[in-house]
Amino acid sequence: YFNPGVMLFDTAKWRKHNITDKLLYWMNVQKYGNERIYRLGSLPPFLLVFSGNLKSVEREWNQHDLGCGCQVRVDPNKAKLLHWSCDGKPWRRLEGKGAKPCSNDKLYWLPYDLVGQARDAALEEARKAAARERDAELCKTVGGCIPI
């Protein structure tokens, strides 16, 4: 099994064996040929180019399938790289754009979701600003307010 979501390369060998050109060849055959030769995104060109020349990494370096369902268990003391393969991406689930969030999403994604944290902080600041404006408007309506 080959998963292009997590790959390690010897870049000197990559250049020596013209891997970029080989990948582009198969991508161009797909794009400009008379028929599609594959239907699975980025996986087939890599399989065609690296066939028989792959080495697997220990599972701890690709703790995958986290997006395949909520039943996937993670050993946080061993996992070095968490991979939300499949369709269940936590950034989608946590925003309500898919299945309900899983405990793995909340435990292992949410603490590092800098985009979501920035969005949440901006929303909280906007709520506070709206509340201040509403309070100021109310104070005008009743003829003044006493600061608390």
PDB file of N, CA and C in Angstrom, residues 54-141:
ATOM      1  N   LEU A  54       9.608   1.138  -3.323  1.00  0.00           N
ATOM      2  CA  LEU A  54       9.065   1.793  -2.138  1.00  0.00           C
ATOM      3  C   LEU A  54       9.507   1.062  -0.884  1.00  0.00           C
ATOM      4  N   LYS A  55       9.685   1.809   0.174  1.00  0.00           N
ATOM      5  CA  LYS A  55       9.945   1.233   1.483  1.00  0.00           C
ATOM      6  C   LYS A  55       8.899   1.815   2.422  1.00  0.00           C
ATOM      7  N   SER A  56       8.377   0.992   3.271  1.00  0.00           N
ATOM      8  CA  SER A  56       7.353   1.485   4.195  1.00  0.00           C
ATOM      9  C   SER A  56       8.011   2.093   5.431  1.00  0.00           C
ATOM     10  N   VAL A  57       7.266   2.941   6.103  1.00  0.00           N
ATOM     11  CA  VAL A  57       7.704   3.533   7.361  1.00  0.00           C
ATOM     12  C   VAL A  57       6.888   2.897   8.477  1.00  0.00           C
ATOM     13  N   GLU A  58       7.413   2.964   9.668  1.00  0.00           N
ATOM     14  CA  GLU A  58       6.681   2.445  10.821  1.00  0.00           C
ATOM     15  C   GLU A  58       5.357   3.188  10.958  1.00  0.00           C
ATOM     16  N   ARG A  59       4.341   2.489  11.442  1.00  0.00           N
ATOM     17  CA  ARG A  59       3.007   3.092  11.561  1.00  0.00           C
ATOM     18  C   ARG A  59       3.031   4.368  12.396  1.00  0.00           C
ATOM     19  N   GLU A  60       3.897   4.466  13.352  1.00  0.00           N
ATOM     20  CA  GLU A  60       3.952   5.669  14.188  1.00  0.00           C
ATOM     21  C   GLU A  60       4.274   6.921  13.369  1.00  0.00           C
ATOM     22  N   TRP A  61       4.917   6.743  12.203  1.00  0.00           N
ATOM     23  CA  TRP A  61       5.250   7.865  11.345  1.00  0.00           C
ATOM     24  C   TRP A  61       4.135   8.185  10.362  1.00  0.00           C
ATOM     25  N   ASN A  62       3.102   7.376  10.323  1.00  0.00           N
ATOM     26  CA  ASN A  62       1.930   7.665   9.487  1.00  0.00           C
ATOM     27  C   ASN A  62       0.716   7.045  10.164  1.00  0.00           C
ATOM     28  N   GLN A  63       0.293   7.656  11.260  1.00  0.00           N
ATOM     29  CA  GLN A  63      -0.898   7.196  11.971  1.00  0.00           C
ATOM     30  C   GLN A  63      -2.091   7.666  11.149  1.00  0.00           C
ATOM     31  N   HIS A  64      -2.443   6.840  10.138  1.00  0.00           N
ATOM     32  CA  HIS A  64      -3.452   7.264   9.177  1.00  0.00           C
ATOM     33  C   HIS A  64      -4.846   6.750   9.537  1.00  0.00           C
ATOM     34  N   ASP A  65      -5.789   7.029   8.692  1.00  0.00           N
ATOM     35  CA  ASP A  65      -7.193   6.625   8.816  1.00  0.00           C
ATOM     36  C   ASP A  65      -7.978   7.420   9.857  1.00  0.00           C
ATOM     37  N   LEU A  66      -7.414   8.499  10.387  1.00  0.00           N
ATOM     38  CA  LEU A  66      -8.161   9.272  11.379  1.00  0.00           C
ATOM     39  C   LEU A  66      -9.410   9.912  10.781  1.00  0.00           C
ATOM     40  N   GLY A  67      -9.446  10.082   9.480  1.00  0.00           N
ATOM     41  CA  GLY A  67     -10.622  10.662   8.843  1.00  0.00           C
ATOM     42  C   GLY A  67     -11.597   9.627   8.329  1.00  0.00           C
ATOM     43  N   CYS A  68     -11.321   8.342   8.600  1.00  0.00           N
ATOM     44  CA  CYS A  68     -12.155   7.259   8.058  1.00  0.00           C
ATOM     45  C   CYS A  68     -13.272   6.858   9.007  1.00  0.00           C
ATOM     46  N   GLY A  69     -13.319   7.418  10.176  1.00  0.00           N
ATOM     47  CA  GLY A  69     -14.358   7.090  11.133  1.00  0.00           C
ATOM     48  C   GLY A  69     -13.876   7.397  12.538  1.00  0.00           C
ATOM     49  N   CYS A  70     -14.801   7.442  13.464  1.00  0.00           N
ATOM     50  CA  CYS A  70     -14.460   7.831  14.832  1.00  0.00           C
ATOM     51  C   CYS A  70     -13.877   6.692  15.658  1.00  0.00           C
ATOM     52  N   GLN A  71     -13.864   5.479  15.135  1.00  0.00           N
ATOM     53  CA  GLN A  71     -13.398   4.333  15.905  1.00  0.00           C
ATOM     54  C   GLN A  71     -11.884   4.160  15.888  1.00  0.00           C
ATOM     55  N   VAL A  72     -11.159   4.935  15.096  1.00  0.00           N
ATOM     56  CA  VAL A  72      -9.702   4.800  14.997  1.00  0.00           C
ATOM     57  C   VAL A  72      -9.077   5.241  16.312  1.00  0.00           C
ATOM     58  N   ARG A  73      -8.234   4.386  16.877  1.00  0.00           N
ATOM     59  CA  ARG A  73      -7.568   4.677  18.141  1.00  0.00           C
ATOM     60  C   ARG A  73      -6.132   5.116  17.886  1.00  0.00           C
ATOM     61  N   VAL A  74      -5.687   6.063  18.686  1.00  0.00           N
ATOM     62  CA  VAL A  74      -4.341   6.608  18.548  1.00  0.00           C
ATOM     63  C   VAL A  74      -3.624   6.440  19.875  1.00  0.00           C
ATOM     64  N   ASP A  75      -2.377   5.982  19.827  1.00  0.00           N
ATOM     65  CA  ASP A  75      -1.545   5.954  21.019  1.00  0.00           C
ATOM     66  C   ASP A  75      -0.722   7.235  21.000  1.00  0.00           C
ATOM     67  N   PRO A  76      -1.103   8.233  21.792  1.00  0.00           N
ATOM     68  CA  PRO A  76      -0.421   9.526  21.731  1.00  0.00           C
ATOM     69  C   PRO A  76       1.040   9.463  22.154  1.00  0.00           C
ATOM     70  N   ASN A  77       1.439   8.399  22.836  1.00  0.00           N
ATOM     71  CA  ASN A  77       2.839   8.258  23.235  1.00  0.00           C
ATOM     72  C   ASN A  77       3.716   7.719  22.115  1.00  0.00           C
ATOM     73  N   LYS A  78       3.094   7.141  21.076  1.00  0.00           N
ATOM     74  CA  LYS A  78       3.856   6.546  19.977  1.00  0.00           C
ATOM     75  C   LYS A  78       3.704   7.304  18.664  1.00  0.00           C
ATOM     76  N   ALA A  79       2.541   7.861  18.400  1.00  0.00           N
ATOM     77  CA  ALA A  79       2.285   8.507  17.110  1.00  0.00           C
ATOM     78  C   ALA A  79       3.158   9.756  16.953  1.00  0.00           C
ATOM     79  N   LYS A  80       3.841   9.831  15.816  1.00  0.00           N
ATOM     80  CA  LYS A  80       4.688  10.979  15.518  1.00  0.00           C
ATOM     81  C   LYS A  80       4.072  11.870  14.447  1.00  0.00           C
ATOM     82  N   LEU A  81       3.193  11.306  13.637  1.00  0.00           N
ATOM     83  CA  LEU A  81       2.538  12.070  12.588  1.00  0.00           C
ATOM     84  C   LEU A  81       1.100  11.561  12.468  1.00  0.00           C
ATOM     85  N   LEU A  82       0.147  12.459  12.640  1.00  0.00           N
ATOM     86  CA  LEU A  82      -1.268  12.100  12.542  1.00  0.00           C
ATOM     87  C   LEU A  82      -1.767  12.479  11.155  1.00  0.00           C
ATOM     88  N   HIS A  83      -2.414  11.522  10.499  1.00  0.00           N
ATOM     89  CA  HIS A  83      -2.827  11.715   9.109  1.00  0.00           C
ATOM     90  C   HIS A  83      -4.330  11.460   8.988  1.00  0.00           C
ATOM     91  N   TRP A  84      -5.089  12.517   8.732  1.00  0.00           N
ATOM     92  CA  TRP A  84      -6.527  12.391   8.538  1.00  0.00           C
ATOM     93  C   TRP A  84      -6.777  12.003   7.084  1.00  0.00           C
ATOM     94  N   SER A  85      -6.497  10.745   6.771  1.00  0.00           N
ATOM     95  CA  SER A  85      -6.786  10.248   5.430  1.00  0.00           C
ATOM     96  C   SER A  85      -8.297  10.021   5.333  1.00  0.00           C
ATOM     97  N   CYS A  86      -8.790   9.685   4.205  1.00  0.00           N
ATOM     98  CA  CYS A  86     -10.225   9.519   3.917  1.00  0.00           C
ATOM     99  C   CYS A  86     -10.898  10.889   3.868  1.00  0.00           C
ATOM    100  N   ASP A  87     -12.207  10.908   3.895  1.00  0.00           N
ATOM    101  CA  ASP A  87     -12.949  12.155   3.702  1.00  0.00           C
ATOM    102  C   ASP A  87     -13.234  12.930   4.982  1.00  0.00           C
ATOM    103  N   GLY A  88     -13.055  12.321   6.135  1.00  0.00           N
ATOM    104  CA  GLY A  88     -13.421  12.977   7.393  1.00  0.00           C
ATOM    105  C   GLY A  88     -12.350  13.911   7.915  1.00  0.00           C
ATOM    106  N   LYS A  89     -12.201  15.055   7.284  1.00  0.00           N
ATOM    107  CA  LYS A  89     -11.194  16.026   7.706  1.00  0.00           C
ATOM    108  C   LYS A  89     -11.719  16.790   8.915  1.00  0.00           C
ATOM    109  N   PRO A  90     -10.924  16.923   9.980  1.00  0.00           N
ATOM    110  CA  PRO A  90     -11.422  17.565  11.205  1.00  0.00           C
ATOM    111  C   PRO A  90     -11.804  19.021  11.003  1.00  0.00           C
ATOM    112  N   TRP A  91     -11.106  19.739  10.148  1.00  0.00           N
ATOM    113  CA  TRP A  91     -11.433  21.148   9.927  1.00  0.00           C
ATOM    114  C   TRP A  91     -12.802  21.292   9.276  1.00  0.00           C
ATOM    115  N   ARG A  92     -13.255  20.266   8.581  1.00  0.00           N
ATOM    116  CA  ARG A  92     -14.607  20.300   8.008  1.00  0.00           C
ATOM    117  C   ARG A  92     -15.633  19.873   9.052  1.00  0.00           C
ATOM    118  N   ARG A  93     -15.334  18.792   9.766  1.00  0.00           N
ATOM    119  CA  ARG A  93     -16.293  18.282  10.756  1.00  0.00           C
ATOM    120  C   ARG A  93     -16.512  19.284  11.878  1.00  0.00           C
ATOM    121  N   LEU A  94     -15.440  19.938  12.342  1.00  0.00           N
ATOM    122  CA  LEU A  94     -15.566  20.885  13.446  1.00  0.00           C
ATOM    123  C   LEU A  94     -16.315  22.149  13.033  1.00  0.00           C
ATOM    124  N   GLU A  95     -16.364  22.437  11.736  1.00  0.00           N
ATOM    125  CA  GLU A  95     -17.124  23.585  11.240  1.00  0.00           C
ATOM    126  C   GLU A  95     -18.537  23.183  10.829  1.00  0.00           C
ATOM    127  N   GLY A  96     -18.922  21.930  11.078  1.00  0.00           N
ATOM    128  CA  GLY A  96     -20.261  21.462  10.740  1.00  0.00           C
ATOM    129  C   GLY A  96     -20.459  21.205   9.266  1.00  0.00           C
ATOM    130  N   LYS A  97     -19.382  20.946   8.513  1.00  0.00           N
ATOM    131  CA  LYS A  97     -19.479  20.705   7.070  1.00  0.00           C
ATOM    132  C   LYS A  97     -19.279  19.236   6.746  1.00  0.00           C
ATOM    133  N   GLY A  98     -19.820  18.375   7.516  1.00  0.00           N
ATOM    134  CA  GLY A  98     -19.664  16.940   7.275  1.00  0.00           C
ATOM    135  C   GLY A  98     -20.231  16.190   8.456  1.00  0.00           C
ATOM    136  N   ALA A  99     -19.677  15.036   8.700  1.00  0.00           N
ATOM    137  CA  ALA A  99     -20.118  14.226   9.831  1.00  0.00           C
ATOM    138  C   ALA A  99     -19.820  14.970  11.138  1.00  0.00           C
ATOM    139  N   LYS A 100     -20.410  14.487  12.213  1.00  0.00           N
ATOM    140  CA  LYS A 100     -20.160  15.092  13.521  1.00  0.00           C
ATOM    141  C   LYS A 100     -18.699  14.882  13.908  1.00  0.00           C
ATOM    142  N   PRO A 101     -18.126  15.833  14.653  1.00  0.00           N
ATOM    143  CA  PRO A 101     -16.730  15.690  15.075  1.00  0.00           C
ATOM    144  C   PRO A 101     -16.513  14.440  15.918  1.00  0.00           C
ATOM    145  N   CYS A 102     -15.309  13.891  15.833  1.00  0.00           N
ATOM    146  CA  CYS A 102     -14.901  12.725  16.607  1.00  0.00           C
ATOM    147  C   CYS A 102     -14.039  13.185  17.776  1.00  0.00           C
ATOM    148  N   SER A 103     -13.890  12.331  18.752  1.00  0.00           N
ATOM    149  CA  SER A 103     -13.023  12.680  19.883  1.00  0.00           C
ATOM    150  C   SER A 103     -11.595  12.918  19.410  1.00  0.00           C
ATOM    151  N   ASN A 104     -11.134  12.179  18.382  1.00  0.00           N
ATOM    152  CA  ASN A 104      -9.784  12.395  17.845  1.00  0.00           C
ATOM    153  C   ASN A 104      -9.625  13.804  17.295  1.00  0.00           C
ATOM    154  N   ASP A 105     -10.672  14.340  16.671  1.00  0.00           N
ATOM    155  CA  ASP A 105     -10.610  15.704  16.134  1.00  0.00           C
ATOM    156  C   ASP A 105     -10.361  16.695  17.258  1.00  0.00           C
ATOM    157  N   LYS A 106     -11.104  16.541  18.329  1.00  0.00           N
ATOM    158  CA  LYS A 106     -11.010  17.487  19.444  1.00  0.00           C
ATOM    159  C   LYS A 106      -9.699  17.330  20.209  1.00  0.00           C
ATOM    160  N   LEU A 107      -9.243  16.079  20.367  1.00  0.00           N
ATOM    161  CA  LEU A 107      -8.016  15.831  21.118  1.00  0.00           C
ATOM    162  C   LEU A 107      -6.759  16.194  20.343  1.00  0.00           C
ATOM    163  N   TYR A 108      -6.729  15.835  19.054  1.00  0.00           N
ATOM    164  CA  TYR A 108      -5.470  15.907  18.310  1.00  0.00           C
ATOM    165  C   TYR A 108      -5.429  16.983  17.240  1.00  0.00           C
ATOM    166  N   TRP A 109      -6.566  17.570  16.888  1.00  0.00           N
ATOM    167  CA  TRP A 109      -6.555  18.622  15.869  1.00  0.00           C
ATOM    168  C   TRP A 109      -6.803  19.995  16.481  1.00  0.00           C
ATOM    169  N   LEU A 110      -7.827  20.099  17.279  1.00  0.00           N
ATOM    170  CA  LEU A 110      -8.269  21.390  17.792  1.00  0.00           C
ATOM    171  C   LEU A 110      -7.167  22.196  18.484  1.00  0.00           C
ATOM    172  N   PRO A 111      -6.300  21.581  19.298  1.00  0.00           N
ATOM    173  CA  PRO A 111      -5.255  22.387  19.953  1.00  0.00           C
ATOM    174  C   PRO A 111      -4.272  23.039  18.977  1.00  0.00           C
ATOM    175  N   TYR A 112      -4.165  22.513  17.774  1.00  0.00           N
ATOM    176  CA  TYR A 112      -3.201  23.040  16.799  1.00  0.00           C
ATOM    177  C   TYR A 112      -3.870  23.782  15.645  1.00  0.00           C
ATOM    178  N   ASP A 113      -5.175  23.948  15.721  1.00  0.00           N
ATOM    179  CA  ASP A 113      -5.932  24.601  14.653  1.00  0.00           C
ATOM    180  C   ASP A 113      -5.800  26.116  14.787  1.00  0.00           C
ATOM    181  N   LEU A 114      -4.695  26.651  14.284  1.00  0.00           N
ATOM    182  CA  LEU A 114      -4.427  28.079  14.428  1.00  0.00           C
ATOM    183  C   LEU A 114      -5.416  28.929  13.647  1.00  0.00           C
ATOM    184  N   VAL A 115      -5.849  28.451  12.492  1.00  0.00           N
ATOM    185  CA  VAL A 115      -6.832  29.195  11.697  1.00  0.00           C
ATOM    186  C   VAL A 115      -8.151  29.274  12.460  1.00  0.00           C
ATOM    187  N   GLY A 116      -8.594  28.129  12.987  1.00  0.00           N
ATOM    188  CA  GLY A 116      -9.841  28.107  13.745  1.00  0.00           C
ATOM    189  C   GLY A 116      -9.758  28.952  15.004  1.00  0.00           C
ATOM    190  N   GLN A 117      -8.601  28.908  15.685  1.00  0.00           N
ATOM    191  CA  GLN A 117      -8.428  29.699  16.897  1.00  0.00           C
ATOM    192  C   GLN A 117      -8.464  31.191  16.583  1.00  0.00           C
ATOM    193  N   ALA A 118      -7.818  31.585  15.497  1.00  0.00           N
ATOM    194  CA  ALA A 118      -7.845  32.999  15.099  1.00  0.00           C
ATOM    195  C   ALA A 118      -9.260  33.424  14.736  1.00  0.00           C
ATOM    196  N   ARG A 119      -9.978  32.547  14.004  1.00  0.00           N
ATOM    197  CA  ARG A 119     -11.367  32.849  13.627  1.00  0.00           C
ATOM    198  C   ARG A 119     -12.223  32.984  14.882  1.00  0.00           C
ATOM    199  N   ASP A 120     -12.062  32.045  15.823  1.00  0.00           N
ATOM    200  CA  ASP A 120     -12.851  32.082  17.050  1.00  0.00           C
ATOM    201  C   ASP A 120     -12.551  33.334  17.867  1.00  0.00           C
ATOM    202  N   ALA A 121     -11.267  33.720  17.931  1.00  0.00           N
ATOM    203  CA  ALA A 121     -10.891  34.930  18.669  1.00  0.00           C
ATOM    204  C   ALA A 121     -11.495  36.167  18.010  1.00  0.00           C
ATOM    205  N   ALA A 122     -11.480  36.212  16.674  1.00  0.00           N
ATOM    206  CA  ALA A 122     -12.068  37.351  15.954  1.00  0.00           C
ATOM    207  C   ALA A 122     -13.573  37.409  16.182  1.00  0.00           C
ATOM    208  N   LEU A 123     -14.230  36.262  16.162  1.00  0.00           N
ATOM    209  CA  LEU A 123     -15.675  36.225  16.420  1.00  0.00           C
ATOM    210  C   LEU A 123     -15.991  36.691  17.838  1.00  0.00           C
ATOM    211  N   GLU A 124     -15.182  36.269  18.809  1.00  0.00           N
ATOM    212  CA  GLU A 124     -15.396  36.680  20.194  1.00  0.00           C
ATOM    213  C   GLU A 124     -15.202  38.188  20.340  1.00  0.00           C
ATOM    214  N   GLU A 125     -14.189  38.728  19.695  1.00  0.00           N
ATOM    215  CA  GLU A 125     -13.948  40.176  19.745  1.00  0.00           C
ATOM    216  C   GLU A 125     -15.114  40.934  19.081  1.00  0.00           C
ATOM    217  N   ALA A 126     -15.628  40.401  17.979  1.00  0.00           N
ATOM    218  CA  ALA A 126     -16.772  41.027  17.303  1.00  0.00           C
ATOM    219  C   ALA A 126     -18.007  40.993  18.206  1.00  0.00           C
ATOM    220  N   ARG A 127     -18.216  39.877  18.925  1.00  0.00           N
ATOM    221  CA  ARG A 127     -19.354  39.785  19.856  1.00  0.00           C
ATOM    222  C   ARG A 127     -19.228  40.835  20.965  1.00  0.00           C
ATOM    223  N   LYS A 128     -18.012  40.965  21.503  1.00  0.00           N
ATOM    224  CA  LYS A 128     -17.783  41.944  22.576  1.00  0.00           C
ATOM    225  C   LYS A 128     -18.007  43.362  22.067  1.00  0.00           C
ATOM    226  N   ALA A 129     -17.524  43.669  20.875  1.00  0.00           N
ATOM    227  CA  ALA A 129     -17.708  45.009  20.295  1.00  0.00           C
ATOM    228  C   ALA A 129     -19.190  45.288  20.084  1.00  0.00           C
ATOM    229  N   ALA A 130     -19.931  44.294  19.590  1.00  0.00           N
ATOM    230  CA  ALA A 130     -21.377  44.468  19.381  1.00  0.00           C
ATOM    231  C   ALA A 130     -22.080  44.689  20.709  1.00  0.00           C
ATOM    232  N   ALA A 131     -21.658  43.968  21.747  1.00  0.00           N
ATOM    233  CA  ALA A 131     -22.265  44.143  23.071  1.00  0.00           C
ATOM    234  C   ALA A 131     -21.974  45.544  23.614  1.00  0.00           C
ATOM    235  N   ARG A 132     -20.743  46.048  23.410  1.00  0.00           N
ATOM    236  CA  ARG A 132     -20.402  47.400  23.859  1.00  0.00           C
ATOM    237  C   ARG A 132     -21.254  48.442  23.135  1.00  0.00           C
ATOM    238  N   GLU A 133     -21.425  48.267  21.823  1.00  0.00           N
ATOM    239  CA  GLU A 133     -22.260  49.200  21.055  1.00  0.00           C
ATOM    240  C   GLU A 133     -23.705  49.149  21.531  1.00  0.00           C
ATOM    241  N   ARG A 134     -24.210  47.936  21.771  1.00  0.00           N
ATOM    242  CA  ARG A 134     -25.588  47.776  22.242  1.00  0.00           C
ATOM    243  C   ARG A 134     -25.753  48.441  23.606  1.00  0.00           C
ATOM    244  N   ASP A 135     -24.773  48.244  24.502  1.00  0.00           N
ATOM    245  CA  ASP A 135     -24.833  48.849  25.829  1.00  0.00           C
ATOM    246  C   ASP A 135     -24.781  50.375  25.741  1.00  0.00           C
ATOM    247  N   ALA A 136     -23.916  50.903  24.866  1.00  0.00           N
ATOM    248  CA  ALA A 136     -23.810  52.356  24.695  1.00  0.00           C
ATOM    249  C   ALA A 136     -25.116  52.921  24.166  1.00  0.00           C
ATOM    250  N   GLU A 137     -25.729  52.236  23.223  1.00  0.00           N
ATOM    251  CA  GLU A 137     -27.011  52.682  22.659  1.00  0.00           C
ATOM    252  C   GLU A 137     -28.097  52.667  23.734  1.00  0.00           C
ATOM    253  N   LEU A 138     -28.087  51.621  24.546  1.00  0.00           N
ATOM    254  CA  LEU A 138     -29.062  51.523  25.648  1.00  0.00           C
ATOM    255  C   LEU A 138     -28.858  52.670  26.641  1.00  0.00           C
ATOM    256  N   CYS A 139     -27.605  52.989  26.941  1.00  0.00           N
ATOM    257  CA  CYS A 139     -27.319  54.094  27.866  1.00  0.00           C
ATOM    258  C   CYS A 139     -27.849  55.404  27.321  1.00  0.00           C
ATOM    259  N   LYS A 140     -27.712  55.641  26.007  1.00  0.00           N
ATOM    260  CA  LYS A 140     -28.252  56.856  25.387  1.00  0.00           C
ATOM    261  C   LYS A 140     -29.765  56.894  25.548  1.00  0.00           C
ATOM    262  N   THR A 141     -30.396  55.740  25.351  1.00  0.00           N
ATOM    263  CA  THR A 141     -31.860  55.659  25.397  1.00  0.00           C
ATOM    264  C   THR A 141     -32.380  55.990  26.791  1.00  0.00           C
TER     265      THR A 141
END
